[in-house]
Coordinates of C-alpha atoms in Angstrom, one line a residue:
Chain T
M80 CA -3.9 20.2 9.7
L81 CA -0.5 20.8 11.2
T82 CA 0.3 17.1 10.7
L83 CA 0.1 17.7 6.9
F84 CA 2.8 20.4 7.3
Q85 CA 4.9 18.0 9.3
Y86 CA 4.5 15.5 6.5
N87 CA 5.6 18.1 3.9
W88 CA 8.6 19.2 5.9
Q89 CA 9.7 15.6 6.5
V90 CA 9.3 14.8 2.8
R91 CA 11.1 18.0 1.8
E92 CA 14.0 17.2 4.1
E93 CA 14.2 13.7 2.5
W94 CA 14.3 15.2 -1.0
L95 CA 17.0 17.6 0.0
Q96 CA 19.1 14.6 1.3
W97 CA 18.2 12.7 -1.9
C98 CA 19.5 15.6 -4.0
R99 CA 22.9 15.1 -2.3
G100 CA 23.1 11.9 -4.3
I101 CA 22.9 13.7 -7.7
S102 CA 25.5 16.0 -9.2
A103 CA 25.3 19.8 -9.1
S104 CA 24.5 19.8 -12.9
E105 CA 21.7 17.3 -12.5
L106 CA 20.3 19.5 -9.7
A107 CA 20.3 22.5 -11.9
K108 CA 19.5 20.8 -15.2
E109 CA 16.5 22.2 -17.1
R110 CA 13.6 19.7 -17.2
T111 CA 10.1 19.7 -18.5
G112 CA 7.3 20.6 -16.2
G113 CA 7.3 21.9 -12.6
M114 CA 9.5 24.9 -12.2
G115 CA 12.0 23.5 -14.7
S116 CA 14.6 21.9 -12.5
F117 CA 15.0 20.1 -9.1
R118 CA 16.7 23.2 -7.7
L119 CA 14.0 25.7 -8.9
T120 CA 11.1 23.5 -7.9
I121 CA 12.3 23.0 -4.4
L122 CA 13.1 26.7 -4.0
H123 CA 9.6 27.5 -5.4
I124 CA 8.0 25.2 -2.7
I125 CA 10.0 27.0 0.0
D126 CA 9.2 30.5 -1.4
V127 CA 5.5 29.9 -1.9
E128 CA 5.0 28.5 1.6
Y129 CA 6.8 31.4 3.1
S130 CA 4.9 34.0 1.1
W131 CA 1.5 32.6 2.0
I132 CA 2.4 32.3 5.7
R133 CA 3.6 35.9 5.7
A134 CA 0.3 36.8 4.2
L135 CA -1.5 34.8 6.9
M136 CA 0.5 36.7 9.5
G137 CA -0.5 40.0 7.9
K138 CA 3.1 40.7 7.1
P139 CA 4.4 42.0 3.7
D140 CA 6.0 39.5 1.3
V141 CA 9.8 39.2 1.4
E142 CA 11.2 38.6 -2.1
I143 CA 13.7 35.7 -2.2
D144 CA 16.5 36.0 -4.8
L145 CA 16.5 32.5 -6.1
T146 CA 19.9 32.9 -7.8
S147 CA 21.5 33.1 -4.3
Y148 CA 20.7 29.5 -3.5
K149 CA 22.6 27.1 -5.7
T150 CA 23.9 24.3 -3.5
I151 CA 21.8 21.9 -1.4
D152 CA 23.5 23.4 1.7
E153 CA 22.3 26.9 0.8
I154 CA 18.8 25.7 -0.1
E155 CA 18.5 23.6 3.1
D156 CA 19.7 26.6 5.2
L157 CA 17.0 28.8 3.6
S158 CA 14.4 26.1 4.2
N159 CA 15.3 25.7 7.8
K160 CA 15.4 29.4 8.5
L161 CA 12.0 30.1 7.0
Q162 CA 10.4 27.0 8.5
K163 CA 11.2 28.3 12.0
E164 CA 9.0 31.3 11.4
N165 CA 6.3 29.2 9.7
K166 CA 6.3 26.6 12.5
A167 CA 6.0 29.3 15.2
Y168 CA 2.9 30.6 13.4
L169 CA 1.3 27.3 12.6
S170 CA 1.9 25.7 16.0
E171 CA -0.7 28.1 17.3
W172 CA -3.1 27.6 14.5
L173 CA -6.6 28.2 15.9
Q174 CA -9.8 26.8 14.5
D175 CA -11.4 30.2 14.6
R176 CA -8.9 31.6 12.1
E177 CA -10.4 29.3 9.4
N178 CA -12.9 31.9 8.1
Q179 CA -10.9 35.1 8.6
M180 CA -10.2 36.8 5.3
V181 CA -6.7 37.6 4.0
Y182 CA -5.8 39.9 1.1
A183 CA -3.1 38.5 -1.2
S184 CA -1.7 41.6 -2.7
W185 CA 0.2 39.8 -5.6
L186 CA -3.1 38.3 -6.8
N187 CA -5.3 41.3 -5.8
Q188 CA -7.7 38.8 -4.3
S189 CA -8.9 37.8 -0.8
F190 CA -9.2 34.2 0.5
T191 CA -10.1 32.7 3.9
K192 CA -7.2 31.5 6.0
G193 CA -8.6 28.0 5.8
E194 CA -8.4 28.1 2.0
I195 CA -4.8 29.4 2.1
I196 CA -3.6 26.8 4.6
R197 CA -4.9 24.0 2.4
H198 CA -3.5 25.7 -0.7
I199 CA 0.0 25.7 0.8
I200 CA -0.3 22.0 1.8
V201 CA -1.5 20.9 -1.6
H202 CA 1.0 23.1 -3.4
E203 CA 4.0 21.3 -1.9
I204 CA 2.7 17.7 -2.4
H205 CA 1.9 18.5 -6.0
H206 CA 5.4 19.7 -6.8
I207 CA 6.9 16.8 -5.0
G208 CA 5.0 14.5 -7.3
Q209 CA 6.8 16.2 -10.2
L210 CA 10.2 15.5 -8.7
S211 CA 9.4 11.9 -8.4
V212 CA 8.9 11.6 -12.2
W213 CA 12.2 13.4 -12.9
A214 CA 13.9 11.0 -10.4
R215 CA 12.7 8.0 -12.3
E216 CA 13.7 9.7 -15.6
I217 CA 17.3 9.7 -14.4
G218 CA 17.0 6.1 -13.2
M219 CA 16.8 6.9 -9.5
K220 CA 14.3 5.8 -6.8
P221 CA 12.3 8.8 -5.5
V222 CA 11.6 9.5 -1.9
S223 CA 8.5 7.8 -0.6
A224 CA 5.4 9.9 -0.6
N225 CA 3.6 7.7 1.9
F226 CA 2.0 9.5 4.8
I227 CA 1.6 6.3 6.8
D228 CA 4.7 4.8 8.5
R229 CA 6.1 8.3 9.3
G230 CA 5.0 8.3 13.0
L231 CA 3.0 11.4 12.3
A232 CA 0.5 12.1 15.1
N233 CA -3.0 13.2 14.3
E234 CA -3.5 16.9 14.9
Chain D
M104 CA -10.5 17.4 6.0
L105 CA -13.5 16.7 3.7
T106 CA -12.6 19.8 1.7
L107 CA -9.3 18.2 0.7
F108 CA -11.3 15.3 -0.7
Q109 CA -13.5 17.7 -2.5
Y110 CA -10.4 19.3 -4.0
N111 CA -9.1 15.9 -5.1
W112 CA -12.3 14.9 -6.7
Q113 CA -12.6 18.2 -8.5
V114 CA -9.1 18.0 -9.8
R115 CA -9.6 14.3 -10.8
E116 CA -12.7 15.2 -12.8
E117 CA -10.7 17.9 -14.5
W118 CA -8.0 15.5 -15.4
L119 CA -10.5 13.0 -16.8
Q120 CA -11.9 15.8 -19.0
W121 CA -8.4 16.8 -19.9
C122 CA -7.7 13.2 -21.0
R123 CA -10.5 13.5 -23.5
G124 CA -8.2 15.9 -25.4
I125 CA -5.5 13.3 -25.9
S126 CA -5.7 10.1 -28.1
A127 CA -6.4 6.7 -26.7
S128 CA -2.8 5.7 -27.5
E129 CA -1.4 8.7 -25.5
L130 CA -3.7 7.8 -22.6
A131 CA -2.3 4.3 -22.5
K132 CA 1.2 5.0 -23.6
E133 CA 3.9 3.8 -21.2
R134 CA 5.7 6.6 -19.4
T135 CA 8.5 6.9 -16.8
G136 CA 7.4 7.3 -13.2
G137 CA 4.0 7.2 -11.5
M138 CA 2.1 4.0 -12.4
G139 CA 3.5 4.1 -15.9
S140 CA 0.7 5.8 -17.9
F141 CA -2.0 8.4 -17.6
R142 CA -4.6 5.5 -17.6
L143 CA -2.9 3.4 -15.0
T144 CA -2.0 6.3 -12.7
I145 CA -5.6 7.6 -12.6
L146 CA -7.0 4.1 -12.1
H147 CA -4.4 3.6 -9.3
I148 CA -5.7 6.8 -7.5
I149 CA -9.3 5.5 -7.7
D150 CA -8.3 2.0 -6.6
V151 CA -6.2 3.1 -3.6
E152 CA -8.7 5.6 -2.3
Y153 CA -11.4 3.0 -2.5
S154 CA -9.3 0.3 -0.8
W155 CA -8.4 2.5 2.1
I156 CA -12.0 3.7 2.6
R157 CA -13.2 0.1 2.6
A158 CA -10.6 -0.6 5.3
L159 CA -11.8 2.5 7.3
M160 CA -15.4 1.1 7.0
G161 CA -14.2 -2.3 8.2
K162 CA -15.1 -3.9 4.9
P163 CA -13.0 -6.3 2.9
D164 CA -11.1 -5.0 -0.1
V165 CA -12.7 -5.4 -3.5
E166 CA -10.1 -6.1 -6.2
I167 CA -10.5 -4.0 -9.3
D168 CA -9.5 -5.5 -12.6
L169 CA -7.6 -2.6 -14.2
T170 CA -7.8 -4.2 -17.6
S171 CA -11.5 -3.6 -17.7
Y172 CA -11.2 0.1 -17.7
K173 CA -9.6 1.3 -20.9
T174 CA -11.6 4.4 -22.1
I175 CA -12.1 7.6 -20.2
D176 CA -15.9 6.9 -20.1
E177 CA -15.2 3.5 -18.4
I178 CA -12.7 5.1 -15.9
E179 CA -15.0 8.0 -15.2
D180 CA -17.9 5.6 -14.5
L181 CA -15.8 3.6 -12.1
S182 CA -14.6 6.8 -10.3
N183 CA -18.1 8.1 -10.0
K184 CA -19.5 4.8 -8.7
L185 CA -16.9 4.3 -6.0
Q186 CA -16.9 8.0 -5.0
K187 CA -20.6 7.6 -4.1
E188 CA -19.7 5.1 -1.4
N189 CA -16.6 7.1 -0.3
K190 CA -18.6 10.3 0.0
A191 CA -21.3 8.7 2.0
Y192 CA -18.7 7.5 4.5
L193 CA -16.6 10.7 4.6
S194 CA -19.5 13.1 4.9
E195 CA -20.1 11.7 8.3
W196 CA -16.5 11.8 9.3
L197 CA -16.3 12.3 13.0
Q198 CA -13.4 13.8 14.9
D199 CA -13.5 11.0 17.4
R200 CA -12.6 8.5 14.7
E201 CA -9.2 10.0 14.4
N202 CA -7.4 7.7 16.9
Q203 CA -9.3 4.5 16.2
M204 CA -7.1 1.8 14.9
V205 CA -7.6 0.0 11.5
Y206 CA -5.9 -3.2 10.4
A207 CA -4.7 -3.0 6.8
S208 CA -4.6 -6.7 5.9
W209 CA -2.6 -6.3 2.7
L210 CA 0.2 -4.6 4.7
N211 CA -0.3 -6.6 7.8
Q212 CA -0.1 -3.4 9.8
S213 CA -2.4 -1.2 11.8
F214 CA -2.8 2.6 11.5
T215 CA -5.1 5.2 13.0
K216 CA -8.0 6.4 10.9
G217 CA -6.5 9.9 11.1
E218 CA -3.3 8.6 9.5
I219 CA -5.2 6.8 6.8
I220 CA -7.4 9.7 5.9
R221 CA -4.4 11.9 5.4
H222 CA -2.6 9.1 3.5
I223 CA -5.4 8.9 1.0
I224 CA -5.5 12.7 0.5
V225 CA -1.7 13.0 0.0
H226 CA -1.6 10.0 -2.3
E227 CA -3.9 11.5 -4.9
I228 CA -2.2 14.9 -4.9
H229 CA 1.2 13.3 -5.3
H230 CA 0.2 11.3 -8.4
I231 CA -1.6 14.2 -9.9
G232 CA 1.7 16.1 -9.8
Q233 CA 3.2 13.3 -11.9
L234 CA 0.5 13.7 -14.5
S235 CA 1.4 17.4 -14.8
V236 CA 5.0 16.6 -15.9
W237 CA 3.8 14.1 -18.5
A238 CA 1.3 16.7 -19.8
R239 CA 4.1 19.2 -20.3
E240 CA 6.2 16.5 -21.9
I241 CA 3.6 16.1 -24.6
G242 CA 3.3 19.9 -25.0
M243 CA 0.0 20.3 -23.2
K244 CA -1.0 22.6 -20.3
P245 CA -1.9 20.6 -17.2
V246 CA -4.9 21.1 -15.1
S247 CA -4.4 23.7 -12.4
A248 CA -3.4 22.3 -9.0
N249 CA -4.5 25.4 -7.1
F250 CA -6.7 24.9 -4.1
I251 CA -7.7 28.6 -4.0
D252 CA -10.2 29.8 -6.6
R253 CA -12.2 26.6 -6.5
G254 CA -15.0 27.8 -4.2
L255 CA -14.1 25.1 -1.7
A256 CA -15.6 25.8 1.7
N257 CA -13.6 25.2 4.9
E258 CA -14.6 22.0 6.6

């Protein structure tokens, strides 16, 4: 399962680099679907992953002020900072956590940790698919979504 | 890992039903990104999943003539038919297959079965994300991409 996070983080990093090839106004420009722009969709991916992993850790959510992250450098720093915490938790993911229940206060619902971990994985891949359409719409080649050929080990 | 296939199949079925709410011309209309239309992108998902699972099974690829599947009924029948074979294989997925090598003749490359299985999962989710942008572009609400709230067990 960890390999799918590694995939997501690799693809996210490639999209962040890809975004350096478009202007600040293209990055922020309002678009149809997703979270409405490249900038907000990438921030949303980072935010949602962190919120769920905080919930898995039994820690309260930390609200992220999206207006504070406008440039790719700022977004990348945030992503790297939060990923450190996420990695530390996920690297010791244990099979016996799968069926433990977690209460998601913002949804007032409980889920198993196994459900949540899959939800986080799927969430990022889905939004990345949206970026790929926007990339084509501005005449650019999107980042490859292939899982193969990334040297990702099986875990 | 099987749960992620179940997720993909549930979401695919919901998109097929969703497509019944748009006209045949919207279904086939050329769009930017993905495989160029709702119809071709969904067929591509079905085709790629089947090709890779045939490779995992050590069976030769079966070419699918995409021009033969124009209506949602035809696409859904194809999806259901091929899913039966895929399910039979995946339901007995064994952990010790993870590191077995498979030769993908059309790429002239070998991958582990673990890599391929993740590639198939990610492939569908990515393309479904593209459909969601197109849905918004024609003013329609896309199918939910949530993994939670689908009653999917952890496997």
